XYZ file of C-alpha atoms in Angstrom:
495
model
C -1.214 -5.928 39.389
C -1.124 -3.598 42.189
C -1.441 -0.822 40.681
C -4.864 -1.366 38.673
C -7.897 -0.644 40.384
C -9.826 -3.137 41.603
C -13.307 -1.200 40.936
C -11.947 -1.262 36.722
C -15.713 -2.500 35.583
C -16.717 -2.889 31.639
C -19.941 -2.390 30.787
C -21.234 -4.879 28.121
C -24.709 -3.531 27.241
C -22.742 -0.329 26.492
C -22.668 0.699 22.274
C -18.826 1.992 23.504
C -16.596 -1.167 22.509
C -15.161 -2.944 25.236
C -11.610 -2.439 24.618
C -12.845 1.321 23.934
C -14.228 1.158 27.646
C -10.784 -0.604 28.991
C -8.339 1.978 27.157
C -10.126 5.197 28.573
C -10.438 3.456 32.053
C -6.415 2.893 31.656
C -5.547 6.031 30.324
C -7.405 8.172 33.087
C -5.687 6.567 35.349
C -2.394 7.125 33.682
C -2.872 10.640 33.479
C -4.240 11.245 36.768
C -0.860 9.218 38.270
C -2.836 6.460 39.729
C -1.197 4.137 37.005
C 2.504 5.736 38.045
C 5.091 6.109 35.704
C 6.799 2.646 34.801
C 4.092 -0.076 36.699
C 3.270 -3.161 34.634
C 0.087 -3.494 33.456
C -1.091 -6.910 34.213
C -0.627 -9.877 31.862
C -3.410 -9.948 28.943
C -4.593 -12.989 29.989
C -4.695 -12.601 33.504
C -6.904 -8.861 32.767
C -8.754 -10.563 30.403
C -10.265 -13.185 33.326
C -10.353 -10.427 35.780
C -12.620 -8.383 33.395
C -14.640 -11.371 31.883
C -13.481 -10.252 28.407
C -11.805 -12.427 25.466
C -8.132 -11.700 25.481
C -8.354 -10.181 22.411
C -10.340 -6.942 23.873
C -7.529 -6.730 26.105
C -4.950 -7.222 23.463
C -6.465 -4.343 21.646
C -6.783 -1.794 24.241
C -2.991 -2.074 25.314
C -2.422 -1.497 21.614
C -3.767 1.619 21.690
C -2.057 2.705 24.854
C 1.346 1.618 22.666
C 0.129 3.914 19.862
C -0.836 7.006 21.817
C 2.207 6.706 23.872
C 0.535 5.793 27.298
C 2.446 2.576 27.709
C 5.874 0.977 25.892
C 6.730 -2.380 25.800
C 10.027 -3.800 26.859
C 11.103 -7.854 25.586
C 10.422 -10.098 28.656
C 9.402 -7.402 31.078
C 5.824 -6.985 29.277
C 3.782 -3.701 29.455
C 4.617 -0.599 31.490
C 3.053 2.823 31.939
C 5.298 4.869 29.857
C 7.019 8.265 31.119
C 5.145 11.165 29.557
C 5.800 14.586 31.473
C 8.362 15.576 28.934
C 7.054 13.493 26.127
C 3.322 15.225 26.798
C 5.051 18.809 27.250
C 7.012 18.493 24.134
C 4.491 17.342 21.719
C 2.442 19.843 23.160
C 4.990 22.392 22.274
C 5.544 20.809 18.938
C 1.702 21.190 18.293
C 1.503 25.019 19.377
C 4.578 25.853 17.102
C 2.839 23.856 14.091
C -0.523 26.354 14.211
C 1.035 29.246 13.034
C 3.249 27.327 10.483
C 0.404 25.526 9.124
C -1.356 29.366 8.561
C 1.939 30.659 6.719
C 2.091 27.500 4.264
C 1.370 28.048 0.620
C -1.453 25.969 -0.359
C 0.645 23.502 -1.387
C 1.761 22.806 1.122
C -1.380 22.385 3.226
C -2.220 19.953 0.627
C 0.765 18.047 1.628
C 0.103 18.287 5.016
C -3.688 16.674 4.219
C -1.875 13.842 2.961
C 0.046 12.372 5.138
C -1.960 10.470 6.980
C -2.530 8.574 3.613
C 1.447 7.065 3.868
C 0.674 5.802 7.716
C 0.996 2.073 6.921
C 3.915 2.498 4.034
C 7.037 2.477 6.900
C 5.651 -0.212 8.553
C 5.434 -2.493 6.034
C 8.917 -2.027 4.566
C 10.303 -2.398 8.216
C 9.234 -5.906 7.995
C 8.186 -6.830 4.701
C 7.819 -10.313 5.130
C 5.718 -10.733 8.471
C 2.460 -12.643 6.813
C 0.132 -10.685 5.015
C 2.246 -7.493 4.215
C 1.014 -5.857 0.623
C 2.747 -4.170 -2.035
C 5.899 -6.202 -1.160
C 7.332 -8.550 -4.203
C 9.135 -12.317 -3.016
C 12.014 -10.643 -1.595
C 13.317 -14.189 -0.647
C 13.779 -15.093 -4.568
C 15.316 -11.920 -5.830
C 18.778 -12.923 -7.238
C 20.998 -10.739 -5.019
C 24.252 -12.674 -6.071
C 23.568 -11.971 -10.104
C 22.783 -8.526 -8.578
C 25.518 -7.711 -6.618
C 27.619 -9.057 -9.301
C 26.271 -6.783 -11.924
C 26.582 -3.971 -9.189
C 30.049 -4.484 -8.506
C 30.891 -4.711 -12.641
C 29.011 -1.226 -12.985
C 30.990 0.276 -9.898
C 34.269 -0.482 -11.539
C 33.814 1.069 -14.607
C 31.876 4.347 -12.941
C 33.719 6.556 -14.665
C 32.179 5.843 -18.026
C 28.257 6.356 -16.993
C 29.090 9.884 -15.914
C 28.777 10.793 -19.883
C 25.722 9.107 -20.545
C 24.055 11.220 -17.244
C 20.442 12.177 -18.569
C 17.265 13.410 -16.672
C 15.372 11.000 -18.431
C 17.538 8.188 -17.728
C 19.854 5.809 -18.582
C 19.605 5.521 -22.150
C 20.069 1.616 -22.224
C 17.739 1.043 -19.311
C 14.697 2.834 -21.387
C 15.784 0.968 -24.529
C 15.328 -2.733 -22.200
C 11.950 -1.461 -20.834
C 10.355 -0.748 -23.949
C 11.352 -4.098 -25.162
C 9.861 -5.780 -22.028
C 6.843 -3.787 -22.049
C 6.128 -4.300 -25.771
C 7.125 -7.978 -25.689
C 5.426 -8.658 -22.161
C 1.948 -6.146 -22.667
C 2.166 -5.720 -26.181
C 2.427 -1.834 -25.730
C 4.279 -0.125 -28.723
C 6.428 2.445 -27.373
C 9.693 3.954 -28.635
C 12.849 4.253 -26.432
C 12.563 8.179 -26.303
C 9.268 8.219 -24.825
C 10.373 6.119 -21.455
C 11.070 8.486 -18.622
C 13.056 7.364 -15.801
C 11.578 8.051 -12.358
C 12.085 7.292 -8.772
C 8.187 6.534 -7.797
C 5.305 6.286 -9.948
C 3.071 7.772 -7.161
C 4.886 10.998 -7.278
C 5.466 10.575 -11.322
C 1.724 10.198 -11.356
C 1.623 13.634 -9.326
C 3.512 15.877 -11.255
C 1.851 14.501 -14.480
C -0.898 16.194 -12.971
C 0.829 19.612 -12.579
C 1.712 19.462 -16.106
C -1.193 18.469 -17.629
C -3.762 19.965 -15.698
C -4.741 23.391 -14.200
C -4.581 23.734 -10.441
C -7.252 21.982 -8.613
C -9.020 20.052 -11.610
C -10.477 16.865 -10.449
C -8.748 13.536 -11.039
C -10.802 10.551 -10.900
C -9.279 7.587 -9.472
C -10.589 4.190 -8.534
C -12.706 3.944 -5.645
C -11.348 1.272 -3.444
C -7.542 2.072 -4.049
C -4.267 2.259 -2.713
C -4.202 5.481 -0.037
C -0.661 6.322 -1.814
C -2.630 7.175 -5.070
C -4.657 9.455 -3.252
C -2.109 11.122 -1.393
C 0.099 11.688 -4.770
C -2.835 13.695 -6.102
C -3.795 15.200 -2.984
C -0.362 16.399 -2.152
C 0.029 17.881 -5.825
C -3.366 20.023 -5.215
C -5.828 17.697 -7.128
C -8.666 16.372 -5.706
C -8.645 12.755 -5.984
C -11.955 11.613 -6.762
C -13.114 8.475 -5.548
C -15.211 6.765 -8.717
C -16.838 3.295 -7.989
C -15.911 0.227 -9.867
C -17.116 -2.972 -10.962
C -16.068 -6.542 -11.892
C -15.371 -4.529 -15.542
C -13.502 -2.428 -13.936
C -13.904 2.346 -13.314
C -17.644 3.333 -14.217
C -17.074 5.659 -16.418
C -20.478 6.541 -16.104
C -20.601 7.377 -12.889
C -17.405 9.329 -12.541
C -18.295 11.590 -15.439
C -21.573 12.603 -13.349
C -20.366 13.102 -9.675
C -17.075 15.011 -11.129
C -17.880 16.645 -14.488
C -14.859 19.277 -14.204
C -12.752 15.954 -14.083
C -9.998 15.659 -16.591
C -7.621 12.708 -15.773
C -8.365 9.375 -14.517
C -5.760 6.972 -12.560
C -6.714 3.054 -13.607
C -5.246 -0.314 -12.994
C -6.820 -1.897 -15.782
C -4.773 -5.288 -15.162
C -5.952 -6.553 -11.510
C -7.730 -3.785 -9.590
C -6.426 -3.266 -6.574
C -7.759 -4.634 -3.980
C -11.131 -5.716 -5.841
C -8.513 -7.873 -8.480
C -11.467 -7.059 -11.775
C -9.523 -6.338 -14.914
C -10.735 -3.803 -17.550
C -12.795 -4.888 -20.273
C -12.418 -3.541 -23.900
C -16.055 -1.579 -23.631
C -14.965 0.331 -20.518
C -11.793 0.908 -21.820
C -13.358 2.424 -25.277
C -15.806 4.422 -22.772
C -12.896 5.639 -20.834
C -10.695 6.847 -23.734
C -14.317 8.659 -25.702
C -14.573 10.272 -22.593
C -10.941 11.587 -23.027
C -11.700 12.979 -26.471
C -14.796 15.259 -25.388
C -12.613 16.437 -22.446
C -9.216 16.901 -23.985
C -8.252 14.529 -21.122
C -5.754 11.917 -19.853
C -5.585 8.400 -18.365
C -2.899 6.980 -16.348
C -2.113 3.325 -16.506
C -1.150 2.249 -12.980
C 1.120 -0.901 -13.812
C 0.875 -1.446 -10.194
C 0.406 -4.872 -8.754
C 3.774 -7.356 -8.259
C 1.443 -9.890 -10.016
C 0.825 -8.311 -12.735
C 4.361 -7.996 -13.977
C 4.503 -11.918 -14.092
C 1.458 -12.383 -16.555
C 0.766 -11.588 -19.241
C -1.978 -8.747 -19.269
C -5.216 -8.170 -20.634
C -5.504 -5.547 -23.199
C -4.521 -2.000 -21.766
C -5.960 1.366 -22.513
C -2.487 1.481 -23.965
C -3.447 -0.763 -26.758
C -6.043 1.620 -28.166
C -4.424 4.929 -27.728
C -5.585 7.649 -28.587
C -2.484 9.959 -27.622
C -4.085 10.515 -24.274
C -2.684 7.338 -22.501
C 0.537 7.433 -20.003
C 1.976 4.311 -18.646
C 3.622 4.340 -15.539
C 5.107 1.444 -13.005
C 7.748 0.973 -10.837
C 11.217 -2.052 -10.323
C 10.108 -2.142 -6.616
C 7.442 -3.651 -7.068
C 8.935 -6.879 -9.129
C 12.458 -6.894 -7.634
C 12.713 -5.130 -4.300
C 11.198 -2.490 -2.098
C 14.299 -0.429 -1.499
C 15.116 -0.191 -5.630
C 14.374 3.395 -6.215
C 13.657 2.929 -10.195
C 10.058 3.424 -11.731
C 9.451 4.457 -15.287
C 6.461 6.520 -17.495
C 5.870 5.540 -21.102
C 4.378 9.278 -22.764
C 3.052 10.362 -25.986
C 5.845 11.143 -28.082
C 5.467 14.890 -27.907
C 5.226 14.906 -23.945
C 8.835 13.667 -23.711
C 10.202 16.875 -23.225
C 8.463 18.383 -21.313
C 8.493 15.842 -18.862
C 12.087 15.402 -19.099
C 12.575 18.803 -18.302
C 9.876 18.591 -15.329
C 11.802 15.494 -14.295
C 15.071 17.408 -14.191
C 13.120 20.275 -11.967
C 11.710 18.482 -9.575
C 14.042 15.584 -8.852
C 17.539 15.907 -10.992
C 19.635 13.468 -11.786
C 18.925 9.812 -10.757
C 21.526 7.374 -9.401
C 23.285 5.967 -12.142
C 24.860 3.065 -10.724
C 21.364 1.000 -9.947
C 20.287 2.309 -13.527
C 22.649 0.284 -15.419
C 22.900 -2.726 -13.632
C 19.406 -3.090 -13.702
C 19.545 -2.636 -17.510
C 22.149 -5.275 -17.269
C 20.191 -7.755 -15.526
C 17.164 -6.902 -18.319
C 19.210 -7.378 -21.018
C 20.276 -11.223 -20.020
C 18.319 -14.138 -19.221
C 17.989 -13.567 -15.376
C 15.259 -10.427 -15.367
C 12.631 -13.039 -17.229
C 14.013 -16.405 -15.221
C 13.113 -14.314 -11.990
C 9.646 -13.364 -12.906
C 8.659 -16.978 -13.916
C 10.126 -17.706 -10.811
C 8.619 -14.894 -9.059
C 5.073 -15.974 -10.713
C 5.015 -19.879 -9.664
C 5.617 -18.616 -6.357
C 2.750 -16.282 -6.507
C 0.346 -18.984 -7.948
C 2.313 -22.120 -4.996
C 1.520 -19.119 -2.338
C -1.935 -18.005 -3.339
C -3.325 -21.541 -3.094
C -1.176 -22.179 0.265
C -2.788 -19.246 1.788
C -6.949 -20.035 0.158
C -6.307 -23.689 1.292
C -4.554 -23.247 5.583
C -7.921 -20.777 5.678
C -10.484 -23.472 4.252
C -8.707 -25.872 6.596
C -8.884 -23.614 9.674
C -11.729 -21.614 8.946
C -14.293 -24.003 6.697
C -16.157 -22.877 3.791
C -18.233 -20.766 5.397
C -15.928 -17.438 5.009
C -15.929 -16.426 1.407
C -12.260 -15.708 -0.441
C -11.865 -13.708 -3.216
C -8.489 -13.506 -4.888
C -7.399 -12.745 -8.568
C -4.687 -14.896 -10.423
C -2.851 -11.712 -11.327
C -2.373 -10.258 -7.658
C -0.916 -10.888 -4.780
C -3.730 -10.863 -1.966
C -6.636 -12.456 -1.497
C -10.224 -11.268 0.689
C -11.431 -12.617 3.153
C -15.293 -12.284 4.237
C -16.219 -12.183 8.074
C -18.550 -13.268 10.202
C -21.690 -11.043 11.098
C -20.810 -8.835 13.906
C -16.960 -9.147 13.535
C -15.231 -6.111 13.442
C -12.474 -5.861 10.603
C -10.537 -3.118 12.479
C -10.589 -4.882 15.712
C -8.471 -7.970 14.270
C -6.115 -5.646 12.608
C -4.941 -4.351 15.453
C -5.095 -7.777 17.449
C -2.991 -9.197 14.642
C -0.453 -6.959 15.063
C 0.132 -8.621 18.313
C 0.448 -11.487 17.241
C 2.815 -10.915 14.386
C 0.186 -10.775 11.359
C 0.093 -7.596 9.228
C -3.641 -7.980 7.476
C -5.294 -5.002 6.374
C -9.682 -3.933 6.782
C -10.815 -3.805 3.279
C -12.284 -0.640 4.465
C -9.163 1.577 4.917
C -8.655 1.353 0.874
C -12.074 3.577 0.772
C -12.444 7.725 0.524
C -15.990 6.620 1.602
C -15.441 3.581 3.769
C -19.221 3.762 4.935
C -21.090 0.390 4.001
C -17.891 -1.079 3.657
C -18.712 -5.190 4.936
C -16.345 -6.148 7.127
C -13.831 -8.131 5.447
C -9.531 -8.716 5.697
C -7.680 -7.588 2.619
C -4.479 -10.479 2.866
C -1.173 -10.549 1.363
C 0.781 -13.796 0.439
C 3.366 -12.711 -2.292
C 6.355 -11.522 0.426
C 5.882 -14.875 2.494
C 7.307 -17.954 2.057
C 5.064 -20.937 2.323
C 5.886 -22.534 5.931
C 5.405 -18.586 7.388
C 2.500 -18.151 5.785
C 0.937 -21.053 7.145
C 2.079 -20.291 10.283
C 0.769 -16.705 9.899
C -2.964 -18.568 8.451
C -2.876 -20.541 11.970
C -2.251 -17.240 14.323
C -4.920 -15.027 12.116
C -7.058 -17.858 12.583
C -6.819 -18.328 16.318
C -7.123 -14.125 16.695
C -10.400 -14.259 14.653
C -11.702 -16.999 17.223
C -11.107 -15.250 19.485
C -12.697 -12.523 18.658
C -15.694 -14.171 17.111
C -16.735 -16.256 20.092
C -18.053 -12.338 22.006
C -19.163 -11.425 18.360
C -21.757 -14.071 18.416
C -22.182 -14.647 22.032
């Protein structure tokens, strides 16, 4: 502690957070060199008394020195001022090269560029997809990897004889097994030729938009949704329009009126995601009249890992009117790294997205191609996903009941029996984004309902929390650490 200055004072009546008013403090005196290069800061706890703060605000503030570079941590040796001459010189350099690049990029480009920050919580989640809480990852502990490696190594011997069956839409008997699932699981009618093989049905959903729209037309999407949505559109050079929805799922209504040049709209009729409403039939009906007066298109996100183990609601698929694509992707059922999505197209769009799909991305790895239409085509693809779906529903309820027990009743929690998350309300004066980033600290990944938002203004402060990656004993333990960070936290909240 010798090197922190003993005259380090918060003020409390201040509207500056305290761990706002601890990080600046910190960093000055990093960058002036009275916090020299490689000095420990002092233990959390230990700061924490010295200050008169909860831990938590201390917690906090060293996380942001962590994520601006100020201070690393090394296992066992705790928190040290981090070396930065270079480090601050280079990304200064890297900055001043960027300027001019940024001014010669096509507009594309720049759109790109606008949408990166969207992806900023993608990496971290698939570094550790299981740490409690983690979205948009299926059970990864119940895949079948032995059936799968298996069917793997049976497709890798006989190589050879997929290279004639090569196609830019993909592998024929793959699109012949997910039309059956998707007519026999969702009751959507759908011919072999009009399943495209993708890699991602964020960027699928992107380059529908190129093909189907002129540059810059609006595309309404669901406002709260996933930041990847956005970002596909974005980085294709559509605005993504945020359009409110309700427990029947997009207003129609009101997207029409903010946006009238609008001519697409991006749904997930089945659970909305995070909100969990499904579509009803009258929205639905709205939302494909409104695609007749506009000559325009909907997207069916197939999107949550829950919703590919029950079976759905009616879809906007159900009452097409030619207008309707269907997209969805294996990762999201199976595993993260499993580079296979899919769009179901109007018959007379097959080509043309075919061709689009051999532009823009090639040829896609046969090998995973056909032994996932292997594993379709037996008993083991429907096994896992009953599997996969009393997991969901033994996980869900372990999750709703280790919060009663810690927490009370007093907290609201809102979940939907096709997802894989659940909501949790705060207390008044609680900040959402302040036990984020003290969960990350202690090994919890939950995410502010706010950061799903274009327009996160008004937003009340709640935790958006996923179960569906975590096995039951973790995700108690993960309940019991979220639990002891929000008391933490609340006991200055309400002080």
């Amino acid at each position: 502690m010798s090197g922190l200055p003993s005259q380090a004072i918060l003020n409390k009546d201040s509207e500056t957070p305290l761990y706002r008013q601890l990080y600046d403090w910190l960093r000055k005196d990093i960058e002036t060199g009275q916090l020299p290069v490689g000095s420990r800061l002092p233990a959390s706890r230990a700061m924490a008394e010295r200050l008169g703060v909860s831990r938590n605000t201390v917690l906090v503030a060293y996380e942001h020195l962590l994520a601006d570079g100020y201070a690393e941590g090394r296992v066992g040796s705790g928190t040290r001022v981090a070396a930065r001459g270079e480090d601050a010189e280079h990304t200064r350099l890297r900055v001043e090269r960027r300027k001019p690049l940024v001014q010669r990029l096509s507009a594309a480009g720049r759109a790109v560029l606008r949408a990166e920050h969207e992806f900023r919580d993608l990496s971290e989640a698939r570094r550790d997809p299981t740490r409690p809480f983690t979205l948009d990852v299926p059970a990864v502990d119940l895949f079948p990897t032995k059936v799968w490696g298996r069917l793997l190594a049976a497709r890798a011997g006989r190589v050879d004889s997929l290279m004639a069956q090569q196609s830019p839409a993909g592998f024929w008997p793959l699109r012949q097994e997910i039309a059956a699932y998707l007519g026999l699981r969702h009751r959507i009618r759908c011919a072999p030729d009009q399943v495209i093989v993708t890699s991602s049905a964020c960027a699928t959903a992107g380059l529908l938009a190129k093909l189907l729209l002129a540059a810059g037309t609006p595309v309404l999407v669901e406002e709260p949704c996933r930041p990847s949505i956005r970002a596909a559109f974005m980085a294709a050079g559509f605005p993504a329009c945020p359009t409110p929805v309700d427990e029947n799922g997009l207003v129609v209504d009101a997207g029409v009126t903010r946006f009238p040049g609008a001519r697409m709209a991006l749904v997930t009729p089945h659970s909305q995601f995070p909100l969990g409403h499904a579509m009803s039939r009258q929205r639905m009906a709205e939302l494909l009249a409104w695609t007749e007066r506009v000559d325009g298109w909907v997207i069916e996100d197939h999107d949550d890992p829950g919703s590919w183990t029950e079976p759905s609601a009616p879809t906007p698929c159900q009452f097409d009117n030619g207008r309707v694509i269907h997209i969805g992707e294996f990762g999201q059922v199976l595993f993260p790294g499993l580079r296979i999505a899919y769009a179901v197209v109007p018959e007379e769009l097959a080509d043309v997205v075919t061709t689009a799909q051999r532009a823009a991305v090639g040829l896609l790895p046969m090998l995973e191609q056909a032994a996932l239409a292997d594993l379709m085509s037996t008993s083991h693809f429907m096994r896992h996903l009953r599997r996969v779906s009393d997991a969901y529903g033994e996980r869900r309820e372990v999750c709703a009941q280790e919060l009663r027990s810690c927490l009370g009743d007093s907290l609201p929690i809102q979940s939907s029996a096709r997802g894989t998350h659940l909501i949790l309300g705060l207390p008044p004066g609680v900040s959402a984004d302040e036990i984020v980033a003290a969960g990350r600290r202690s090994r919890v990944r939950a995410y502010a309902l706010s950061q799903f938002y274009a327009n996160p203004d008004g937003v009340p402060p709640r935790l958006v929390l996923g179960y569906g990656a975590t096995p039951p004993d973790e995700l108690r333990a993960g309940v019991h650490r979220l639990c002891s960070v929000l008391g933490e936290i609340k006991e200055p909240a309400l002080a």
